[in-house]
Short mmCIF file of C-alpha atoms and ligand atoms in Angstrom, two decimals:
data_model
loop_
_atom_site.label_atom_id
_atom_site.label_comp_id
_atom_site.label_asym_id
_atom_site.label_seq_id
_atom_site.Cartn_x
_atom_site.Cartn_y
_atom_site.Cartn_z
CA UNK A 1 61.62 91.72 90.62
CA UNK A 2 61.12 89.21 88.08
CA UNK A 3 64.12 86.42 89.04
CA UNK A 4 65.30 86.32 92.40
CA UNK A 5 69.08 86.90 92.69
CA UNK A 6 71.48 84.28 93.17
CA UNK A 7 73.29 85.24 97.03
CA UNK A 8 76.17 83.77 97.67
CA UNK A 9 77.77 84.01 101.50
CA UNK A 10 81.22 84.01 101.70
CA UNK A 11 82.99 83.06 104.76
CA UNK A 12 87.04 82.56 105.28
CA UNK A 13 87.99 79.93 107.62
CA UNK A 14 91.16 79.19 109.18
CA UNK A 15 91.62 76.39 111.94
CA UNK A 16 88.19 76.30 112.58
CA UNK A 17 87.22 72.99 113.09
CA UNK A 18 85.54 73.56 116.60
CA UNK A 19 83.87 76.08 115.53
CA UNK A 20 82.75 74.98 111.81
CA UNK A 21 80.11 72.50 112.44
CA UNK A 22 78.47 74.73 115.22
CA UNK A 23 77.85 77.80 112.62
CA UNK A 24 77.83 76.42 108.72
CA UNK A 25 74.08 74.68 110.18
CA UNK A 26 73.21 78.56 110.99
CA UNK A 27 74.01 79.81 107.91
CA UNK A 28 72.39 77.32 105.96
CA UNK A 29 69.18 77.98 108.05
CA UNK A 30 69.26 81.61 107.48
CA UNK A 31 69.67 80.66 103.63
CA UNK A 32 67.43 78.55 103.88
CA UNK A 33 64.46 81.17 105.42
CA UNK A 34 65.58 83.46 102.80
CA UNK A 35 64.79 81.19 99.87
CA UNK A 36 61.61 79.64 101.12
CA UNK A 37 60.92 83.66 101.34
CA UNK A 38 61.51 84.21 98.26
CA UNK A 39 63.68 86.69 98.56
CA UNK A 40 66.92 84.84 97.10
CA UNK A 41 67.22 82.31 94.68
CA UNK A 42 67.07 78.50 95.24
CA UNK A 43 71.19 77.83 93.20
CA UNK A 44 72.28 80.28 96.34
CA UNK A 45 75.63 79.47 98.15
CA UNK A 46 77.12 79.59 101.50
CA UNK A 47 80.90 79.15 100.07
CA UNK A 48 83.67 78.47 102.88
CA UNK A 49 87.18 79.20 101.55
CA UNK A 50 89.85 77.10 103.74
CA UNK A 51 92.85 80.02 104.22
CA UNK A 52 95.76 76.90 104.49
CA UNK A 53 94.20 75.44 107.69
CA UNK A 54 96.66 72.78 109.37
CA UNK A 55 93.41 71.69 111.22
CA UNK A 56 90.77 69.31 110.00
CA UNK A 57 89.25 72.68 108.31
CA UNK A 58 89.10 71.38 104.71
CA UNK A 59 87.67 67.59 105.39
CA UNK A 60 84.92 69.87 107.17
CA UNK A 61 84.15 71.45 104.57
CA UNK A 62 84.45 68.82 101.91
CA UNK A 63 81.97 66.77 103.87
CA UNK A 64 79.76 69.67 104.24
CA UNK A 65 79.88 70.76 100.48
CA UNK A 66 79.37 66.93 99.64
CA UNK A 67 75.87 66.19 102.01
CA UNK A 68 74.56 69.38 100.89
CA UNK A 69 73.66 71.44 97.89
CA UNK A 70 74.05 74.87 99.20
CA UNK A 71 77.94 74.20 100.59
CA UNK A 72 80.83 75.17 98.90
CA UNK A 73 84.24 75.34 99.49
CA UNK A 74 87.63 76.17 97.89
CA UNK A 75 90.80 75.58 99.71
CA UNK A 76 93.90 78.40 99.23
CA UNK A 77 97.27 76.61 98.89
CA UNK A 78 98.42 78.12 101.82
CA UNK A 79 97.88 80.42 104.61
CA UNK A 80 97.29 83.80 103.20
CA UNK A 81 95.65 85.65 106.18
CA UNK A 82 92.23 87.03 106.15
CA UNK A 83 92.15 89.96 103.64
CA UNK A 84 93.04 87.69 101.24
CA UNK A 85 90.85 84.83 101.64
CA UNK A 86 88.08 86.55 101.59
CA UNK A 87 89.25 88.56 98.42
CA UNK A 88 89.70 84.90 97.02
CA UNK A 89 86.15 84.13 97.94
CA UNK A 90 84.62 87.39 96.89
CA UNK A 91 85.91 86.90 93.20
CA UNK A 92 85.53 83.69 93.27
CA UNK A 93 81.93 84.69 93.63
CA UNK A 94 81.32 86.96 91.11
CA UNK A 95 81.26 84.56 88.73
CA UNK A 96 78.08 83.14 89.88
CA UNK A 97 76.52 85.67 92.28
CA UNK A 98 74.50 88.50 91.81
CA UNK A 99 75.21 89.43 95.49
CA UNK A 100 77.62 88.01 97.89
CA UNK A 101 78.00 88.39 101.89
CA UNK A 102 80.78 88.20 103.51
CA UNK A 103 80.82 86.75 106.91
CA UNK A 104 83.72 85.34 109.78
CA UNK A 105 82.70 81.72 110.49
CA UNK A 106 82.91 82.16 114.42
CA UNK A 107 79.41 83.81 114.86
CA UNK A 108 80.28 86.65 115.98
CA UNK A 109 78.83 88.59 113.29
CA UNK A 110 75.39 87.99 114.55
CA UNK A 111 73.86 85.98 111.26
CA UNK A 112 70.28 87.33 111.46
CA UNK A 113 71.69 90.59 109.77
CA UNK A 114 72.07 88.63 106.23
CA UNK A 115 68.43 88.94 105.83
CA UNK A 116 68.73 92.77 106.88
CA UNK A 117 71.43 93.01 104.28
CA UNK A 118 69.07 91.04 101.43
CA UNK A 119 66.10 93.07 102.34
CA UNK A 120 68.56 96.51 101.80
CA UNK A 121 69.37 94.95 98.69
CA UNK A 122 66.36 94.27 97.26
CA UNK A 123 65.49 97.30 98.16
CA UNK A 124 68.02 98.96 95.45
CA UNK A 125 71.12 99.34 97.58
CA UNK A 126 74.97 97.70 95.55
CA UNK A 127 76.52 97.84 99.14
CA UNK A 128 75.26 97.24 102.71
CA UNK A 129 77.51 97.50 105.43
CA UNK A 130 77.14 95.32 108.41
CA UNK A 131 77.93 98.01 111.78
CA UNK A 132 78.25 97.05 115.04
CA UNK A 133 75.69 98.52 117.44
CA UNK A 134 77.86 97.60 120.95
CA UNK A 135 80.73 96.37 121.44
CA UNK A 136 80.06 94.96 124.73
CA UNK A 137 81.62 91.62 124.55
CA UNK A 138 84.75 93.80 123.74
CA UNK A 139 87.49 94.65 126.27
CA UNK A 140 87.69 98.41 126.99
CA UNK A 141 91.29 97.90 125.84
CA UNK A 142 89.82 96.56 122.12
CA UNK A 143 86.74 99.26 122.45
CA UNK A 144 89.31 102.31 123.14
CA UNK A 145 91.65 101.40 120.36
CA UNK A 146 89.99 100.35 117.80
CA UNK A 147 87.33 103.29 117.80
CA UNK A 148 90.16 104.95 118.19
CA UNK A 149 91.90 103.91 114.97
CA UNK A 150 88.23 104.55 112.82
CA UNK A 151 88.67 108.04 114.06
CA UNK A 152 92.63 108.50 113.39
CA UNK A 153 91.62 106.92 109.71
CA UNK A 154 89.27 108.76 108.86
CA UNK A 155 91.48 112.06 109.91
CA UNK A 156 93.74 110.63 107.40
CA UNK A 157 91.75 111.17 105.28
CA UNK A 158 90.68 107.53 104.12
CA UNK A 159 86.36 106.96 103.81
CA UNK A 160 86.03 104.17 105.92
CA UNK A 161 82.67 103.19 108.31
CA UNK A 162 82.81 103.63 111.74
CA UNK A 163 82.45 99.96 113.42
CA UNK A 164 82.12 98.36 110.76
CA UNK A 165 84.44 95.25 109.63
CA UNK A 166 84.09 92.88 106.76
CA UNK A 167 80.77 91.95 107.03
CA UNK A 168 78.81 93.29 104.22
CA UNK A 169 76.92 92.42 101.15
CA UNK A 170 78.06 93.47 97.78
CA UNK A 171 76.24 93.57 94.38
CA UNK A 172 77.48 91.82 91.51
CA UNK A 173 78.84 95.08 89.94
CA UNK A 174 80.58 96.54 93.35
CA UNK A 175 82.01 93.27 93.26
CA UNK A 176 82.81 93.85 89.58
CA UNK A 177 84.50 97.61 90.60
CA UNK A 178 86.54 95.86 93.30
CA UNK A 179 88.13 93.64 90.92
CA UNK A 180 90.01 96.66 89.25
CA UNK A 181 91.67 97.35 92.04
CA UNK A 182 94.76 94.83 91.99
CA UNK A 183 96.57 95.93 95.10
CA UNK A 184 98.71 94.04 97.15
CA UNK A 185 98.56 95.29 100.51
CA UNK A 186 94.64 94.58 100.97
CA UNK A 187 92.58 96.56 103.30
CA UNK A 188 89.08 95.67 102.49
CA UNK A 189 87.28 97.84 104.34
CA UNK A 190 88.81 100.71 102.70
CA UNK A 191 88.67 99.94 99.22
CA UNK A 192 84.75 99.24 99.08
CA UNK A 193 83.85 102.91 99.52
CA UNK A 194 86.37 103.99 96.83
CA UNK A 195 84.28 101.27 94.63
CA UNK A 196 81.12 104.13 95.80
CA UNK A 197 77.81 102.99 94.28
CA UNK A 198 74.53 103.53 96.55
CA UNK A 199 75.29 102.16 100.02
CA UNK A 200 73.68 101.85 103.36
CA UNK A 201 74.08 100.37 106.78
CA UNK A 202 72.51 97.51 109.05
CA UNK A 203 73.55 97.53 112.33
CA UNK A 204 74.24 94.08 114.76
CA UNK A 205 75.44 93.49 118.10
CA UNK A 206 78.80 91.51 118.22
CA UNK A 207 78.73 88.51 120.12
CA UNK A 208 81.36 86.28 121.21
CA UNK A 209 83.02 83.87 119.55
CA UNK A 210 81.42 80.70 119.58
CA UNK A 211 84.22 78.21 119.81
CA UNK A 212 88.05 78.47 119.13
CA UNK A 213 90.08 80.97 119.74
CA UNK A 214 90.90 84.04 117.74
CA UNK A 215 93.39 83.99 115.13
CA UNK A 216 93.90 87.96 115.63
CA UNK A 217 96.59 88.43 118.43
CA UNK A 218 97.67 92.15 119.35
CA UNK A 219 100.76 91.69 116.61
CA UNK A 220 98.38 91.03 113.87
CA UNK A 221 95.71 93.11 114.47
CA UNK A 222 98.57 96.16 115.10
CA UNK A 223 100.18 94.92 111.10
CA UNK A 224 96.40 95.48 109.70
CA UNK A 225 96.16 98.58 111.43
CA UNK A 226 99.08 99.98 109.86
CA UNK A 227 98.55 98.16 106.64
CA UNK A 228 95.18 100.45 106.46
CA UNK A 229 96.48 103.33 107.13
CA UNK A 230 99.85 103.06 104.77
CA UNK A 231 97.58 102.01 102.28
CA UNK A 232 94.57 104.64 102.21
CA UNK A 233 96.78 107.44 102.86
CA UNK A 234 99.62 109.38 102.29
CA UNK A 235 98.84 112.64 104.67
CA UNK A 236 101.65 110.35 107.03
CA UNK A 237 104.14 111.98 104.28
CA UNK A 238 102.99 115.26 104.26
CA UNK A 239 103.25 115.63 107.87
CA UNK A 240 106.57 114.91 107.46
CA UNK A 241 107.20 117.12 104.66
CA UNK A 242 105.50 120.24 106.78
CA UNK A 243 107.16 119.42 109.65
CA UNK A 244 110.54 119.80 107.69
CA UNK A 245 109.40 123.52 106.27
CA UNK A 246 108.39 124.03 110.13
CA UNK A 247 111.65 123.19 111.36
CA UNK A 248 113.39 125.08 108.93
CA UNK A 249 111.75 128.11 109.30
CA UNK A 250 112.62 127.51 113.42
CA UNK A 251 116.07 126.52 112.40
CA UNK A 252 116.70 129.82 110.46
CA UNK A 253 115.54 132.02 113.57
CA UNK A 254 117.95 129.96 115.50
CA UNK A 255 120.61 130.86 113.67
CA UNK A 256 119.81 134.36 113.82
CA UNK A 257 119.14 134.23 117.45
CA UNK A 258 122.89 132.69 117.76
CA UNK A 259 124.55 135.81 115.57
CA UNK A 260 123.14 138.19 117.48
CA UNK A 261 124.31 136.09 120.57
CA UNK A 262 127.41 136.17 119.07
CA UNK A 263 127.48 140.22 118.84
CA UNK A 264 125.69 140.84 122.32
CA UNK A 265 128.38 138.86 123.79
CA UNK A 266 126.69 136.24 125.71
CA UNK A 267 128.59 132.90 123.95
CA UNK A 268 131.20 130.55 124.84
CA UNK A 269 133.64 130.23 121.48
CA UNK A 270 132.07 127.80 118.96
CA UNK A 271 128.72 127.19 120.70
CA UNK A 272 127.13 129.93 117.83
CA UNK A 273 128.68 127.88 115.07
CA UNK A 274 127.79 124.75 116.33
CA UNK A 275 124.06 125.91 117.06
CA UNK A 276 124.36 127.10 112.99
CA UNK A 277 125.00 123.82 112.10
CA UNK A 278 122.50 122.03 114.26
CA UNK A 279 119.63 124.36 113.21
CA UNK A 280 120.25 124.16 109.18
CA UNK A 281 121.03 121.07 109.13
CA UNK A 282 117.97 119.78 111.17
CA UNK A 283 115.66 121.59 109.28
CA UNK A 284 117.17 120.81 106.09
CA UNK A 285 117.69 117.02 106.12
CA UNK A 286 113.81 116.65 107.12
CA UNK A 287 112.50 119.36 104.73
CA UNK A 288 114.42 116.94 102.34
CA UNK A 289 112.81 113.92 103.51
CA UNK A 290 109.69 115.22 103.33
CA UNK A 291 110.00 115.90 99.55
CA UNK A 292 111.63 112.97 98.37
CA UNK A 293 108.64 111.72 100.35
CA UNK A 294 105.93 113.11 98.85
CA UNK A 295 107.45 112.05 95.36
CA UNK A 296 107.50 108.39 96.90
CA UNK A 297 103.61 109.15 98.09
CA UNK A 298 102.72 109.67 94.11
CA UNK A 299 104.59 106.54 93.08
CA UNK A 300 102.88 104.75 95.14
CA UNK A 301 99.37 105.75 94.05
CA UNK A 302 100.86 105.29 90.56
CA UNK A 303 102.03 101.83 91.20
CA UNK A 304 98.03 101.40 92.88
CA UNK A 305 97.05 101.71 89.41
CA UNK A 306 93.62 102.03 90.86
CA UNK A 307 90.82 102.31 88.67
CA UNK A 308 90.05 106.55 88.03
CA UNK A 309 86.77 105.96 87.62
CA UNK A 310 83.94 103.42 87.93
CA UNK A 311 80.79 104.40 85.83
CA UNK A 312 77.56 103.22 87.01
CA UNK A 313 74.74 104.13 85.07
CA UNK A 314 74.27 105.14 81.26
CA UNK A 315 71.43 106.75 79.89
CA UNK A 316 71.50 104.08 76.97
CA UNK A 317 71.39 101.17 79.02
CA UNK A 318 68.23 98.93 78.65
CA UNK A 319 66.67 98.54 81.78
N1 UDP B 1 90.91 83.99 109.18
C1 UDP B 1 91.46 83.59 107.96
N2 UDP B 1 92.83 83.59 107.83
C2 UDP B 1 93.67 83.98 108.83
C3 UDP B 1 93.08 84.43 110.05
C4 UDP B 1 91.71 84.42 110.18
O1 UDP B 1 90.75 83.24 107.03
O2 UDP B 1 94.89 83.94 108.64
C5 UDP B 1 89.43 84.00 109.32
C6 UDP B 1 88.90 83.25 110.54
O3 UDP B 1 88.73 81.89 110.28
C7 UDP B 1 87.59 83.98 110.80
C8 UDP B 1 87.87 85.39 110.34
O4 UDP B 1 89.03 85.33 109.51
O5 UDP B 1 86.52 83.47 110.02
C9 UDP B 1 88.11 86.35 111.50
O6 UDP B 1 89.13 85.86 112.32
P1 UDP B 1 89.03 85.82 113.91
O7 UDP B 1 87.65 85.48 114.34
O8 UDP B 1 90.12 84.91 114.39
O9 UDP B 1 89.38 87.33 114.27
P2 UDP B 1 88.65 88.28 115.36
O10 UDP B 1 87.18 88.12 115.13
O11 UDP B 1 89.09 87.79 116.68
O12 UDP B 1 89.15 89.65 115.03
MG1 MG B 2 86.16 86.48 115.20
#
C-alpha cells in the first residue's frame, strides 16, 4: 500500500452531552493508535454530526472540533432521527474519505473493533460489518425480539446480517453505490448489502451505555422495525394477494357446500343465500386487494428508483 487511506469515523449524536466528553477522548485514542500504526492516514477524522440536539450537544462539539485537529462536526437543522444523520455524515464523508466508520457515540459499540474493521480493510474488504457476539447487557425482552425480527426479515426476503446494526466501515466506492440510492424511508442496514461489493464481518460484545439514556423507546424502535421491513420487501403484499386466491377457492366450495344444503334439505330459508354472499364476496374483495396490491408493490420499487446495477471492476481499469 503505497498511501495510507484517509478514515473517517462517523458518529450521530443527539442529546448527548453526558455522554460526549466521556467517548469522543476514546475515539480519538483509537485514531490515534491507528495512525501512529500506520495503518490510516494522519488528515483522518472522527466527524460528530449533531441530529438537532436541544442539549449542549453542538457547543461540545464545536469546542472539540476547535482544540483538536482530528474533530469534526456538522450540525443538521433539526432533529432528523438516526438513519438520517448518519446518512448525512456518511456522504458528507465521501468527499474526503477513502473509508468511513460509522459508530453510536454512547460506547456501546465496543471501539476496539475500528481497528478490526481497518485491518479487514486493508486487507481488501469495501464493507466490514461490525456483529455483535452477546447480547448480554440486553434484556431477554430486547434479545427475543430483536433476533426475532433478523429472522422474520430475512424470511422476507430482505439480505440483512444477523446482529448486526450500524456499525460498519465502508469503502469510498460502497459509499459511492449508496449514494444512488435516494430513498426516503432509510433503513441502513438493509441497503448496504444491496450496494454488494466484497464484505466480511468483525464481531464485538455490546456493552452498556456509558452515560445518558437511550433515545430508542419501544415506539421508535417498533416504527424502524416496520420501516425495514415495508421498505426491503413486498412478500407482505403477496401474502395478501395468496391469501385472497386461498379464500376464494374456500369461498367457492362454500357455496357449493350451501346448494347442496339447500337440496338435501338441511337449511333454514335464506341462510344458503346469505352463506353465497358471504363466501364470494369474502374471497373476492381480498383476492382484489391483493392485486391492486401487488400493482402498488411495483410502484413502489419504481418510485425506489434504485440503482439496477453497481459495476465494480473493469478489465480496462489501471490498477
Ligand atoms: N441518535 C440520533 N438521532 C436520534 C436518535 C438517536 O442521532 O433521533 C443517535 C444517538 O445519539 C446515538 C445513536 O443514534 O449515537 C444510537 O442511539 P441510542 O444509543 O439512543 O439507541 P440504542 O443504542 O439505545 O438503540
Ligand atoms: Mg445506544
Amino acid at each position: 500500500m503505497n498511501t495510507q487511506p484517509n478514515l473517517w469515523i462517523v458518529i450521530p449524536c443527539y442529546n448527548e452531552q453526558e455522554v460526549l466528553p466521556l467517548t469522543a477522548p476514546l475515539f480519538l485514542k483509537e485514531l490515534q493508535q491507528l495512525i501512529d500504526a500506520g495503518k490510516v492516514a494522519s488528515s483522518s477524522k472522527i466527524c460528530f454530526i449533531n441530529d438537532g440536539s436541544t442539549d449542549k450537544t453542538w457547543e461540545l462539539i464545536s469546542e472539540l472540533a476547535a482544540a483538536h485537529e482530528h474533530y469534526e462536526g456538522l450540525s443538521l437543522s433539526r432533529n432528523r432521527g438516526h438513519q438520517n444523520a448518519l446518512l448525512a455524515g456518511l456522504m458528507e464523508a465521501r468527499k474526503h474519505c477513502d473509508a468511513c466508520i460509522s459508530a453510536d457515540c454512547d460506547g456501546q459499540d465496543d471501539i476496539h473493533a475500528i481497528s478490526k474493521m481497518v485491518d479487514e480493510y486493508l486487507a481488501g474488504y469495501d464493507v466490514v460489518y461490525g456483529v455483535r457476539s452477546k447480547r448480554e447487557t440486553d434484556t431477554a425482552f430486547k434479545r427475543m425480539t430483536a433476533e426475532g425480527y433478523y429472522k422474520v426479515l430475512n424470511m422476507l426476503g430482505a439480505d440483512i446480517i444477523f446482529n448486526h446494526a450500524d456499525y460498519r466501515l465502508l469503502s469510498s466506492r460502497a459509499l459511492d453505490g449508496l449514494a444512488e440510492f435516494n430513498e426516503v424511508n432509510l433503513f441502513l442496514r438493509g441497503l448496504v448489502p444491496l450496494v454488494g461489493y466484497k464484505s466480511t464481518t468483525v464481531t464485538y460484545e455490546r456493552s452498556e451505555r456509558m452515560a445518558g439514556t437511550s433515545h430508542y423507546p419501544l415506539t421508535k424502535m417498533l416504527a424502524l422495525a416496520f420501516d425495514g421491513i415495508t421498505s426491503l420487501s413486498i412478500k407482505p403484499i403477496h401474502v395478501i394477494a395468496s391469501l385472497g386466491a386461498m379464500f376464494s377457492l374456500l369461498g367457492f366450495i362454500g357455496i357449493i357446500w350451501a346448494i347442496v344444503s339447500v337440496f338435501t334439505g338441511y337449511t333454514m330459508p335464506g341462510w344458503a343465500s346469505m352463506i353465497c354472499f358471504i363466501c364470494l364476496f369474502g374471497g373476492l374483495q381480498l383476492l382484489a386487494l391483493g392485486i391492486i396490491g401487488e400493482y402498488i408493490g411495483k410502484i413502489y420499487l419504481e418510485v425506489k428508483s434504485r440503482p439496477r446495477f453497481i459495476i465494480s471492476e473493469r478489465t480496462w481499469d489501471k490498477q
